[in-house]
CSV table of C-alpha atoms and ligand atoms in Angstrom, one decimal:
chain,number,residue,atom,x,y,z
A,1,MET,CA,-4.3,-39.7,26.1
A,2,SER,CA,-2.2,-41.8,28.5
A,3,ALA,CA,-3.6,-44.3,31.0
A,4,THR,CA,-3.2,-44.1,34.7
A,5,TRP,CA,-1.6,-46.9,36.7
A,6,ARG,CA,-1.5,-47.1,40.5
A,7,ASN,CA,0.2,-49.5,42.9
A,8,TRP,CA,-1.6,-51.4,45.6
A,9,GLY,CA,-0.5,-48.9,48.3
A,10,GLY,CA,-1.6,-45.9,46.3
A,11,ASN,CA,1.7,-44.2,46.8
A,12,VAL,CA,2.9,-44.7,43.2
A,13,VAL,CA,1.0,-43.3,40.2
A,14,ALA,CA,2.2,-43.5,36.6
A,15,HIS,CA,0.9,-42.4,33.2
A,16,PRO,CA,2.2,-44.9,30.6
A,17,ARG,CA,1.9,-43.9,27.0
A,18,VAL,CA,0.9,-47.5,26.1
A,19,VAL,CA,-0.5,-50.3,28.2
A,20,THR,CA,-0.1,-53.7,26.5
A,21,ASP,CA,-1.8,-56.9,27.8
A,22,THR,CA,-0.5,-60.2,26.6
A,23,SER,CA,-1.1,-63.8,27.3
A,24,THR,CA,1.7,-65.2,25.0
A,25,VAL,CA,5.4,-65.2,24.8
A,26,GLU,CA,5.1,-64.0,21.1
A,27,GLY,CA,3.0,-61.1,22.5
A,28,VAL,CA,5.9,-60.2,24.9
A,29,VAL,CA,8.4,-60.4,22.0
A,30,GLY,CA,6.2,-58.1,19.9
A,31,ALA,CA,5.7,-55.6,22.7
A,32,VAL,CA,9.5,-55.4,23.4
A,33,ARG,CA,10.3,-55.0,19.7
A,34,SER,CA,7.6,-52.4,19.2
A,35,ALA,CA,8.8,-50.4,22.3
A,36,ALA,CA,12.4,-50.5,21.1
A,37,GLY,CA,11.4,-49.5,17.5
A,38,ARG,CA,9.4,-46.5,18.8
A,39,GLY,CA,12.2,-45.4,21.2
A,40,LEU,CA,9.9,-46.0,24.2
A,41,ARG,CA,11.1,-47.6,27.5
A,42,LEU,CA,9.2,-50.6,28.8
A,43,ARG,CA,8.4,-51.8,32.3
A,44,VAL,CA,6.6,-55.0,33.3
A,45,ALA,CA,3.8,-54.8,35.9
A,46,GLY,CA,3.0,-57.7,38.2
A,47,THR,CA,0.0,-57.0,40.5
A,48,GLY,CA,1.5,-53.7,41.7
A,49,HIS,CA,2.2,-54.8,45.2
A,50,SER,CA,5.6,-53.0,45.4
A,51,PHE,CA,5.7,-49.7,47.3
A,52,THR,CA,8.7,-48.5,45.3
A,53,PRO,CA,8.2,-46.9,41.8
A,54,LEU,CA,9.8,-49.9,40.1
A,55,VAL,CA,6.9,-50.4,37.7
A,56,ALA,CA,6.3,-46.7,36.9
A,57,THR,CA,6.8,-45.7,33.3
A,58,ASP,CA,5.8,-43.0,30.8
A,59,GLY,CA,6.6,-45.5,28.0
A,60,VAL,CA,5.1,-49.0,27.7
A,61,LEU,CA,3.6,-50.8,30.6
A,62,LEU,CA,3.5,-54.5,29.9
A,63,ARG,CA,1.0,-56.7,31.7
A,64,LEU,CA,1.2,-60.5,31.7
A,65,ASP,CA,-2.2,-61.2,33.4
A,66,GLY,CA,-3.0,-63.8,30.8
A,67,LEU,CA,0.5,-65.5,30.8
A,68,THR,CA,-0.4,-67.9,33.6
A,69,GLY,CA,-0.4,-71.5,34.6
A,70,VAL,CA,1.8,-74.5,35.3
A,71,LEU,CA,3.6,-75.5,32.1
A,72,VAL,CA,5.8,-78.4,32.9
A,73,VAL,CA,6.0,-80.8,35.9
A,74,ASP,CA,9.0,-82.9,36.7
A,75,ARG,CA,7.7,-85.1,39.5
A,76,ASP,CA,11.0,-86.9,40.1
A,77,ARG,CA,12.9,-83.7,40.8
A,78,MET,CA,9.8,-81.9,42.3
A,79,ARG,CA,10.2,-79.1,39.9
A,80,VAL,CA,7.7,-77.1,37.9
A,81,CYS,CA,7.9,-74.5,35.1
A,82,VAL,CA,5.3,-71.8,35.5
A,83,ALA,CA,4.3,-68.9,33.2
A,84,ALA,CA,5.6,-65.6,34.7
A,85,GLY,CA,2.3,-63.9,35.3
A,86,THR,CA,0.9,-66.7,37.5
A,87,PRO,CA,-0.3,-65.2,40.8
A,88,LEU,CA,0.7,-67.1,43.9
A,89,HIS,CA,-2.9,-67.6,44.9
A,90,ARG,CA,-3.3,-69.7,41.8
A,91,LEU,CA,0.1,-71.3,42.0
A,92,ASN,CA,-0.2,-72.6,45.6
A,93,PRO,CA,-3.4,-74.7,45.1
A,94,ALA,CA,-2.0,-75.9,41.7
A,95,LEU,CA,1.1,-77.2,43.5
A,96,GLN,CA,-1.0,-78.7,46.2
A,97,ALA,CA,-2.9,-80.7,43.6
A,98,LEU,CA,0.5,-82.1,42.5
A,99,GLY,CA,1.5,-83.0,46.1
A,100,LEU,CA,4.0,-80.1,46.0
A,101,ALA,CA,4.6,-76.7,47.7
A,102,LEU,CA,7.0,-73.8,47.8
A,103,PRO,CA,9.3,-74.2,50.8
A,104,ASN,CA,8.4,-70.8,52.1
A,105,LEU,CA,6.1,-67.9,51.3
A,106,GLY,CA,5.4,-64.3,52.4
A,107,ASP,CA,2.3,-63.3,54.2
A,108,ILE,CA,0.0,-62.7,51.1
A,109,ASP,CA,-0.5,-64.5,47.9
A,110,ARG,CA,-1.7,-61.8,45.5
A,111,GLN,CA,1.6,-61.2,43.8
A,112,THR,CA,2.7,-62.8,40.5
A,113,ILE,CA,5.6,-65.3,40.7
A,114,SER,CA,7.8,-63.1,38.5
A,115,GLY,CA,7.0,-59.9,40.5
A,116,ALA,CA,7.6,-61.8,43.8
A,117,ILE,CA,11.1,-63.0,42.8
A,118,SER,CA,12.1,-59.8,41.0
A,119,THR,CA,12.1,-57.9,44.3
A,120,GLY,CA,13.3,-60.6,46.6
A,121,THR,CA,10.0,-61.4,48.3
A,122,HIS,CA,10.5,-63.5,51.4
A,123,GLY,CA,8.7,-65.2,54.3
A,124,THR,CA,10.3,-66.2,57.6
A,125,GLY,CA,12.4,-69.0,58.9
A,126,VAL,CA,16.1,-69.1,60.0
A,127,ARG,CA,16.7,-72.3,58.1
A,128,LEU,CA,14.9,-71.2,54.9
A,129,GLN,CA,15.4,-68.7,52.2
A,130,GLY,CA,13.4,-66.2,50.1
A,131,ILE,CA,11.3,-67.3,47.1
A,132,ALA,CA,14.0,-66.4,44.5
A,133,ALA,CA,16.3,-69.0,46.1
A,134,ALA,CA,13.8,-71.7,44.9
A,135,VAL,CA,14.2,-70.6,41.3
A,136,CYS,CA,16.3,-73.0,39.3
A,137,GLY,CA,15.7,-71.7,35.8
A,138,LEU,CA,14.3,-68.7,33.9
A,139,VAL,CA,13.3,-67.8,30.4
A,140,LEU,CA,13.7,-64.1,29.5
A,141,VAL,CA,12.8,-62.0,26.5
A,142,LEU,CA,15.8,-59.7,26.0
A,143,ALA,CA,15.9,-56.1,24.7
A,144,ASP,CA,16.4,-57.3,21.1
A,145,GLY,CA,13.4,-59.6,21.3
A,146,SER,CA,15.4,-62.8,21.5
A,147,LEU,CA,14.7,-65.5,24.1
A,148,LEU,CA,17.3,-66.6,26.7
A,149,ARG,CA,17.0,-69.6,28.9
A,150,CYS,CA,19.3,-69.5,32.0
A,151,SER,CA,20.0,-71.7,35.0
A,152,ALA,CA,23.0,-72.6,37.1
A,153,GLU,CA,24.3,-74.6,34.1
A,154,GLU,CA,23.1,-72.4,31.2
A,155,SER,CA,24.2,-68.7,31.1
A,156,PRO,CA,24.9,-68.9,34.8
A,157,GLU,CA,25.8,-65.2,35.2
A,158,VAL,CA,22.5,-64.1,33.8
A,159,PHE,CA,20.8,-66.6,36.1
A,160,GLU,CA,22.5,-65.2,39.2
A,161,ALA,CA,21.5,-61.7,38.2
A,162,ALA,CA,18.0,-62.4,37.0
A,163,ARG,CA,16.7,-64.4,40.0
A,164,VAL,CA,16.2,-61.0,41.8
A,165,GLY,CA,16.4,-58.9,38.6
A,166,LEU,CA,14.3,-55.8,39.4
A,167,GLY,CA,12.8,-56.1,35.9
A,168,ALA,CA,15.9,-54.4,34.6
A,169,LEU,CA,17.4,-57.2,32.5
A,170,GLY,CA,14.5,-58.4,30.3
A,171,VAL,CA,11.0,-59.7,30.6
A,172,VAL,CA,10.7,-63.0,32.5
A,173,VAL,CA,8.3,-65.2,30.7
A,174,GLU,CA,8.9,-68.6,32.5
A,175,VAL,CA,10.1,-69.5,35.9
A,176,GLU,CA,11.3,-72.9,37.0
A,177,LEU,CA,10.9,-73.6,40.7
A,178,GLN,CA,12.4,-76.2,43.0
A,179,CYS,CA,9.5,-77.3,45.2
A,180,VAL,CA,9.2,-79.6,48.2
A,181,ALA,CA,6.6,-82.2,49.1
A,182,ALA,CA,3.4,-80.5,50.2
A,183,PHE,CA,3.5,-80.0,54.0
A,184,ARG,CA,1.3,-78.9,56.8
A,185,LEU,CA,2.0,-76.3,59.5
A,186,HIS,CA,1.0,-76.2,63.1
A,187,ALA,CA,0.3,-72.6,63.8
A,188,ARG,CA,0.4,-71.1,67.3
A,189,GLU,CA,-0.4,-67.4,67.7
A,190,SER,CA,-0.4,-65.6,71.0
A,191,GLY,CA,-0.2,-62.1,72.5
A,192,GLU,CA,3.1,-61.7,74.5
A,193,SER,CA,5.2,-59.1,76.3
A,194,PHE,CA,7.5,-57.5,73.7
A,195,SER,CA,10.3,-57.0,76.2
A,196,ALA,CA,10.1,-60.7,77.3
A,197,VAL,CA,10.1,-61.8,73.6
A,198,LEU,CA,13.1,-59.6,72.8
A,199,GLU,CA,15.1,-61.2,75.6
A,200,GLY,CA,14.7,-64.7,74.1
A,201,ILE,CA,14.3,-63.7,70.5
A,202,HIS,CA,17.2,-65.8,69.1
A,203,ASP,CA,16.3,-69.0,70.9
A,204,LEU,CA,12.7,-68.4,69.7
A,205,ALA,CA,13.8,-68.0,66.1
A,206,ASP,CA,16.0,-71.1,66.3
A,207,ALA,CA,13.3,-73.2,68.0
A,208,HIS,CA,10.6,-72.9,65.3
A,209,ASP,CA,10.5,-73.3,61.6
A,210,HIS,CA,8.8,-69.9,61.0
A,211,VAL,CA,8.6,-67.1,63.6
A,212,ASP,CA,6.8,-63.9,62.7
A,213,MET,CA,6.2,-61.0,65.2
A,214,HIS,CA,3.9,-58.1,65.1
A,215,TRP,CA,4.8,-55.5,67.7
A,216,PHE,CA,2.3,-52.7,68.3
A,217,PRO,CA,4.1,-49.4,68.7
A,218,HIS,CA,3.6,-47.4,71.9
A,219,THR,CA,2.8,-50.7,73.7
A,220,ASP,CA,4.7,-53.7,75.2
A,221,ARG,CA,2.5,-56.1,73.3
A,222,VAL,CA,3.4,-58.3,70.4
A,223,LEU,CA,1.4,-60.9,68.5
A,224,LEU,CA,3.8,-63.8,68.2
A,225,LYS,CA,3.2,-66.4,65.4
A,226,ARG,CA,5.1,-69.7,65.6
A,227,ASN,CA,4.5,-72.1,62.7
A,228,ASP,CA,6.1,-75.6,62.7
A,229,ARG,CA,6.0,-78.4,60.2
A,230,VAL,CA,4.0,-81.5,61.3
A,231,ALA,CA,3.4,-84.9,59.9
A,232,PRO,CA,0.0,-85.6,58.3
A,233,GLY,CA,-2.6,-86.2,61.1
A,234,GLU,CA,-0.5,-84.4,63.8
A,235,GLY,CA,-1.7,-81.1,65.4
A,236,PRO,CA,-5.1,-79.7,65.9
A,237,GLY,CA,-7.5,-79.2,63.0
A,238,PRO,CA,-7.9,-76.2,60.7
A,239,LEU,CA,-9.6,-73.1,61.8
A,240,PRO,CA,-13.4,-73.3,61.3
A,241,GLY,CA,-14.6,-71.1,58.5
A,242,TRP,CA,-16.4,-68.7,60.8
A,243,ARG,CA,-13.2,-68.1,62.9
A,244,ARG,CA,-11.1,-67.4,59.8
A,245,ARG,CA,-13.8,-65.0,58.5
A,246,LEU,CA,-14.1,-63.3,61.9
A,247,ASP,CA,-10.3,-62.9,62.3
A,248,ASP,CA,-9.2,-62.1,58.8
A,249,ASP,CA,-12.3,-60.5,57.2
A,250,LEU,CA,-13.9,-58.7,60.1
A,251,LEU,CA,-11.2,-57.9,62.6
A,252,ALA,CA,-8.0,-57.7,60.5
A,253,ASN,CA,-9.7,-56.0,57.6
A,254,ARG,CA,-13.1,-54.4,58.0
A,255,LEU,CA,-13.0,-53.3,61.6
A,256,TYR,CA,-9.3,-52.4,61.3
A,257,GLU,CA,-10.1,-50.1,58.4
A,258,GLY,CA,-12.6,-48.3,60.5
A,259,VAL,CA,-10.1,-48.0,63.4
A,260,ASN,CA,-7.5,-46.5,61.2
A,261,ARG,CA,-9.9,-44.0,59.7
A,262,VAL,CA,-10.8,-42.8,63.2
A,263,LEU,CA,-7.1,-42.6,64.2
A,264,THR,CA,-6.4,-40.5,61.1
A,265,ARG,CA,-8.7,-37.8,62.7
A,266,ALA,CA,-7.7,-38.6,66.3
A,267,PRO,CA,-4.0,-39.6,66.3
A,268,ALA,CA,-3.6,-38.9,70.0
A,269,ALA,CA,-5.6,-42.1,70.7
A,270,THR,CA,-3.1,-44.3,68.9
A,271,ALA,CA,-1.4,-45.8,71.9
A,272,ARG,CA,-4.7,-46.7,73.6
A,273,VAL,CA,-6.1,-48.2,70.4
A,274,ASN,CA,-2.9,-50.2,69.8
A,275,ARG,CA,-3.2,-51.8,73.2
A,276,LEU,CA,-6.8,-52.7,72.4
A,277,SER,CA,-5.8,-54.1,68.9
A,278,ALA,CA,-3.1,-56.2,70.4
A,279,ARG,CA,-5.7,-57.8,72.8
A,280,VAL,CA,-8.4,-58.3,70.2
A,281,LEU,CA,-6.1,-60.3,67.9
A,282,GLY,CA,-5.9,-63.0,70.5
A,283,ALA,CA,-4.5,-66.5,70.8
A,284,ARG,CA,-5.3,-69.2,68.3
A,285,GLU,CA,-3.9,-72.6,67.4
A,286,TYR,CA,-4.6,-74.7,64.3
A,287,THR,CA,-3.0,-76.9,61.6
A,288,ASP,CA,-3.4,-76.4,57.9
A,289,ASP,CA,-1.7,-76.7,54.5
A,290,SER,CA,1.5,-74.6,54.5
A,291,TRP,CA,0.3,-72.0,52.0
A,292,ARG,CA,-3.0,-71.5,53.9
A,293,VAL,CA,-1.1,-70.7,57.1
A,294,PHE,CA,1.5,-68.5,55.5
A,295,CYS,CA,-0.8,-66.2,53.5
A,296,SER,CA,-3.8,-64.2,54.7
A,297,SER,CA,-5.9,-61.5,53.2
A,298,ARG,CA,-4.7,-57.9,53.7
A,299,GLU,CA,-7.3,-55.4,52.6
A,300,VAL,CA,-6.5,-52.4,54.7
A,301,ARG,CA,-4.2,-50.3,52.6
A,302,PHE,CA,-0.9,-49.2,54.0
A,303,VAL,CA,2.6,-48.2,52.9
A,304,GLU,CA,5.6,-50.0,54.1
A,305,SER,CA,9.4,-49.8,54.4
A,306,GLU,CA,11.3,-53.0,55.3
A,307,TYR,CA,15.0,-53.5,55.8
A,308,ALA,CA,17.1,-56.7,56.2
A,309,VAL,CA,19.7,-56.3,59.0
A,310,PRO,CA,22.3,-58.9,60.1
A,311,ARG,CA,20.5,-61.2,62.5
A,312,ALA,CA,22.7,-60.1,65.4
A,313,SER,CA,21.4,-56.5,65.0
A,314,VAL,CA,17.7,-57.3,65.5
A,315,VAL,CA,17.6,-56.4,69.2
A,316,PRO,CA,19.5,-53.1,68.9
A,317,VAL,CA,17.4,-52.1,65.9
A,318,LEU,CA,14.1,-52.8,67.7
A,319,GLU,CA,15.4,-51.1,70.9
A,320,GLU,CA,16.3,-48.0,68.9
A,321,LEU,CA,13.0,-48.0,67.2
A,322,ARG,CA,11.2,-48.3,70.5
A,323,ALA,CA,13.2,-45.4,71.9
A,324,TRP,CA,12.3,-43.3,68.8
A,325,PHE,CA,8.6,-44.1,69.2
A,326,GLU,CA,8.8,-43.0,72.9
A,327,ARG,CA,10.7,-39.8,72.0
A,328,SER,CA,8.6,-38.8,69.0
A,329,GLY,CA,5.1,-40.0,70.0
A,330,GLU,CA,4.6,-40.6,66.3
A,331,PRO,CA,1.1,-42.0,65.8
A,332,VAL,CA,1.6,-45.4,64.0
A,333,PRO,CA,-1.4,-47.8,64.3
A,334,PHE,CA,0.2,-50.5,62.2
A,335,PRO,CA,2.4,-53.1,63.9
A,336,VAL,CA,6.1,-53.4,63.3
A,337,GLU,CA,6.8,-56.8,61.7
A,338,VAL,CA,9.9,-58.9,62.5
A,339,ARG,CA,11.0,-62.0,60.6
A,340,PHE,CA,14.1,-64.1,60.1
A,341,VAL,CA,15.5,-65.6,56.9
A,342,GLY,CA,18.7,-67.6,56.3
A,343,ALA,CA,21.5,-66.6,53.9
A,344,ASP,CA,21.3,-67.4,50.2
A,345,ASP,CA,23.5,-66.9,47.1
A,346,VAL,CA,21.3,-64.8,44.9
A,347,TRP,CA,23.3,-61.7,43.9
A,348,LEU,CA,20.7,-59.0,44.7
A,349,SER,CA,18.9,-60.9,47.4
A,350,THR,CA,18.8,-59.0,50.7
A,351,ALA,CA,20.0,-62.2,52.2
A,352,TYR,CA,23.0,-62.6,50.0
A,353,GLU,CA,25.6,-64.5,52.1
A,354,ARG,CA,24.0,-63.1,55.3
A,355,ASP,CA,21.6,-64.5,57.9
A,356,ASN,CA,19.1,-61.7,58.3
A,357,ALA,CA,16.4,-60.3,60.5
A,358,TYR,CA,13.7,-58.3,58.6
A,359,VAL,CA,12.2,-55.4,60.3
A,360,ALA,CA,9.2,-53.7,58.6
A,361,VAL,CA,7.4,-50.5,59.5
A,362,HIS,CA,4.0,-49.7,58.1
A,363,GLN,CA,1.7,-46.6,58.0
A,364,TYR,CA,-1.9,-46.5,57.2
A,365,HIS,CA,-2.2,-45.1,53.6
A,366,ARG,CA,-4.2,-42.0,54.7
A,367,MET,CA,-1.5,-41.0,57.2
A,368,ASP,CA,1.9,-39.4,56.5
A,369,PRO,CA,4.7,-42.1,56.7
A,370,SER,CA,7.6,-39.7,56.0
A,371,ARG,CA,8.8,-39.2,59.6
A,372,LEU,CA,8.5,-42.9,60.5
A,373,PHE,CA,10.3,-44.0,57.3
A,374,ALA,CA,13.1,-41.4,57.7
A,375,ALA,CA,13.7,-42.3,61.4
A,376,PHE,CA,13.7,-46.0,60.6
A,377,GLU,CA,16.1,-45.6,57.7
A,378,ALA,CA,18.5,-43.7,59.9
A,379,ILE,CA,18.4,-46.5,62.4
A,380,VAL,CA,19.0,-49.4,60.0
A,381,ALA,CA,21.7,-47.4,58.2
A,382,GLU,CA,23.9,-48.0,61.2
A,383,HIS,CA,23.4,-51.7,60.9
A,384,GLU,CA,24.2,-52.3,57.3
A,385,GLY,CA,20.5,-52.4,56.4
A,386,ARG,CA,19.7,-53.7,53.0
A,387,PRO,CA,16.3,-52.4,51.8
A,388,HIS,CA,13.6,-54.7,50.4
A,389,TRP,CA,13.6,-53.7,46.7
A,390,GLY,CA,9.8,-53.5,46.7
A,391,LYS,CA,9.4,-51.4,49.9
A,392,VAL,CA,9.9,-47.7,50.4
A,393,HIS,CA,13.5,-46.6,50.8
A,394,THR,CA,15.8,-43.8,49.5
A,395,LEU,CA,19.1,-45.7,48.8
A,396,GLY,CA,20.8,-45.2,45.5
A,397,ALA,CA,23.6,-46.9,43.5
A,398,GLU,CA,26.5,-45.7,45.6
A,399,ARG,CA,25.2,-47.1,48.9
A,400,LEU,CA,23.8,-50.2,47.3
A,401,GLN,CA,27.1,-51.0,45.8
A,402,ALA,CA,28.7,-51.0,49.2
A,403,LEU,CA,25.9,-53.3,50.6
A,404,TYR,CA,25.9,-55.9,47.8
A,405,PRO,CA,29.2,-57.7,47.1
A,406,ARG,CA,28.0,-58.7,43.6
A,407,PHE,CA,26.4,-55.4,42.7
A,408,ASP,CA,29.0,-54.7,39.9
A,409,ASP,CA,28.6,-58.2,38.5
A,410,TYR,CA,24.8,-57.6,38.3
A,411,ARG,CA,25.5,-54.3,36.5
A,412,ALA,CA,27.9,-55.9,34.1
A,413,VAL,CA,25.2,-58.4,33.1
A,414,ARG,CA,22.7,-55.5,32.7
A,415,ASP,CA,25.2,-53.6,30.5
A,416,ARG,CA,25.5,-56.7,28.3
A,417,LEU,CA,21.8,-57.6,28.1
A,418,ASP,CA,20.3,-54.1,27.9
A,419,PRO,CA,23.0,-51.7,26.6
A,420,THR,CA,20.3,-49.2,25.4
A,421,ARG,CA,18.4,-49.2,28.7
A,422,LEU,CA,15.1,-50.3,27.3
A,423,PHE,CA,14.0,-51.7,30.7
A,424,THR,CA,14.6,-48.7,32.9
A,425,ASN,CA,12.8,-45.8,34.6
A,426,ALA,CA,13.9,-43.0,36.9
A,427,HIS,CA,13.8,-45.2,40.0
A,428,VAL,CA,15.8,-48.0,38.4
A,429,ALA,CA,18.4,-45.5,37.2
A,430,HIS,CA,18.7,-44.2,40.8
A,431,LEU,CA,19.2,-47.7,42.1
A,432,LEU,CA,21.6,-48.9,39.4
A,433,ASP,CA,23.4,-46.1,37.6
A,434,ALA,CA,26.2,-44.5,39.6
B,1,LIG,C1,-0.1,-56.3,51.4
B,1,LIG,C2,1.3,-56.7,51.0
B,1,LIG,C3,2.0,-57.7,51.6
B,1,LIG,C4,3.3,-58.1,51.2
B,1,LIG,N1,3.9,-59.1,51.9
B,1,LIG,C5,5.2,-59.4,51.6
B,1,LIG,C6,5.9,-60.4,52.3
B,1,LIG,O1,5.4,-61.1,53.2
B,1,LIG,N2,7.2,-60.6,52.0
B,1,LIG,C7,7.9,-59.8,51.1
B,1,LIG,O2,9.1,-60.0,50.9
B,1,LIG,N3,7.2,-58.9,50.4
B,1,LIG,C8,5.9,-58.6,50.6
B,1,LIG,N4,5.3,-57.7,49.9
B,1,LIG,C9,6.0,-57.1,48.8
B,1,LIG,C10,5.7,-57.8,47.5
B,1,LIG,O3,5.8,-59.2,47.6
B,1,LIG,C11,6.7,-57.4,46.4
B,1,LIG,O4,6.7,-56.0,46.2
B,1,LIG,C12,6.4,-58.1,45.0
B,1,LIG,O5,7.4,-57.7,44.1
B,1,LIG,C13,5.1,-57.7,44.4
B,1,LIG,O6,4.8,-58.6,43.3
B,1,LIG,P1,3.9,-58.0,42.1
B,1,LIG,O7,3.5,-59.2,41.3
B,1,LIG,O8,2.9,-57.1,42.6
B,1,LIG,O9,5.0,-57.2,41.3
B,1,LIG,P2,5.1,-55.6,41.0
B,1,LIG,O10,5.1,-54.9,42.3
B,1,LIG,O11,4.0,-55.3,40.0
B,1,LIG,O12,6.5,-55.6,40.3
B,1,LIG,C14,7.6,-55.8,41.0
B,1,LIG,C15,8.9,-55.8,40.1
B,1,LIG,O13,8.9,-57.0,39.4
B,1,LIG,C16,9.0,-56.6,38.0
B,1,LIG,N5,8.4,-57.7,37.2
B,1,LIG,C17,7.2,-58.2,37.4
B,1,LIG,N6,6.9,-59.2,36.5
B,1,LIG,C18,8.0,-59.2,35.7
B,1,LIG,C19,8.4,-60.1,34.6
B,1,LIG,N7,7.6,-61.0,34.1
B,1,LIG,N8,9.6,-59.8,34.1
B,1,LIG,C20,10.5,-58.9,34.6
B,1,LIG,N9,10.1,-58.1,35.6
B,1,LIG,C21,9.0,-58.3,36.2
B,1,LIG,C22,8.4,-55.3,37.8
B,1,LIG,O14,8.9,-54.6,36.7
B,1,LIG,C23,8.9,-54.6,39.1
B,1,LIG,O15,10.3,-54.2,38.9
B,1,LIG,C24,4.0,-57.3,50.2
B,1,LIG,C25,3.3,-56.3,49.6
B,1,LIG,C26,2.0,-56.0,49.9
B,1,LIG,C27,1.3,-54.8,49.3
């Protein structure tokens, strides 16, 4: 009997024939050889925080939950090698203990490092890049069970393809990361008028290290988060424990879950409730270690679609989205998130050679997201939108080839490394095979 696997959002369910857990590289090699020998396909699962069916398989599902930890530290170059299954919530404090940090992070820390880079996970900051841009070396187990080490100097083409690799080139077992010295962030969060913020959005993005906006649909309210690096001792203190628990645990999670459940039955109240939500998540200001500011706990389940658009398109995209909400009245309790990330050189990164704004729409998991996602996708299609690989979208190989200048180079590496397509599934084939 096959097992059942579900992603975090609950929108992807799979029934793998075999689930293999391993905590060693030899175990990975064994699982790959065994799958190939039995004619089964193999997909690696991180913590299942992707909303796209990247992990789904009816063959072998390989879990690396035990393949964790910091393996090597190069203090002079501020680099670390970590085992691929290491979750960010364990990596961040381990780096802190070494006086190091990742330069930028997304808004949660539950993902594995290999899962995060494989889909191009990013945070926000016009002068910063996504997590994969901090990768300076990888070790992969290939389809024939051999090990390959790659970096800008060693097998550079594989390195460029595998930093955001979609799990389609091999199993990543080790990740080398370029860190920075541990730093603190001064966080300022406030409720603002969305229209006023839109008017000055580019100045705002340039003026702060990290800008993150949560606009509540059907309202003119936005929760604006501005985080700036400060020297030790500068800025106000950290949030008291009770305030963090009140904001994150009670308001953002427990109460919010209740609100969403009510709106599922009474969607007509969405606009009124959104105005209230925007007010409740009020102003706060504090300073803390970077990773404690970047990441918070997200317990209320939702599904999400996120697209990167050229930075210059952010206002038109948001205006068009606002007009669609007004026209359709679609009940969407979750805020639309807006972030900014600078260009990088990672072949399948959404920020490949392009300064981007990221616009993300979310829907509560018990509500139907299809109209929202379809309307959003139609809007960003007019702005060369590149979908986040881990968030719901419908684009296939033909469109993706037009959006990614190095798409065919990536596919050539894949043809070489995995000619028999051991590491594929229906979704990966839709993305990559013309
Ligand atoms: C609540 C929430 C908040 C989020 N916030 C952000 C955010 O702020 N910014 C952002 O960009 N994204 C965000 N995401 C998306 C998330 O970061 C990505 O989907 C990420 O890929 C999830 O990592 P994971 O460990 O769960 O990997 P999974 O979703 O389990 O897997 C993702 C991909 O990685 C592959 N993979 C995993 N490990 C390996 C390996 N060792 N070797 C080869 N392939 C591997 C899998 O096969 C799959 O293709 C969020 C998601 C959720 C649910």
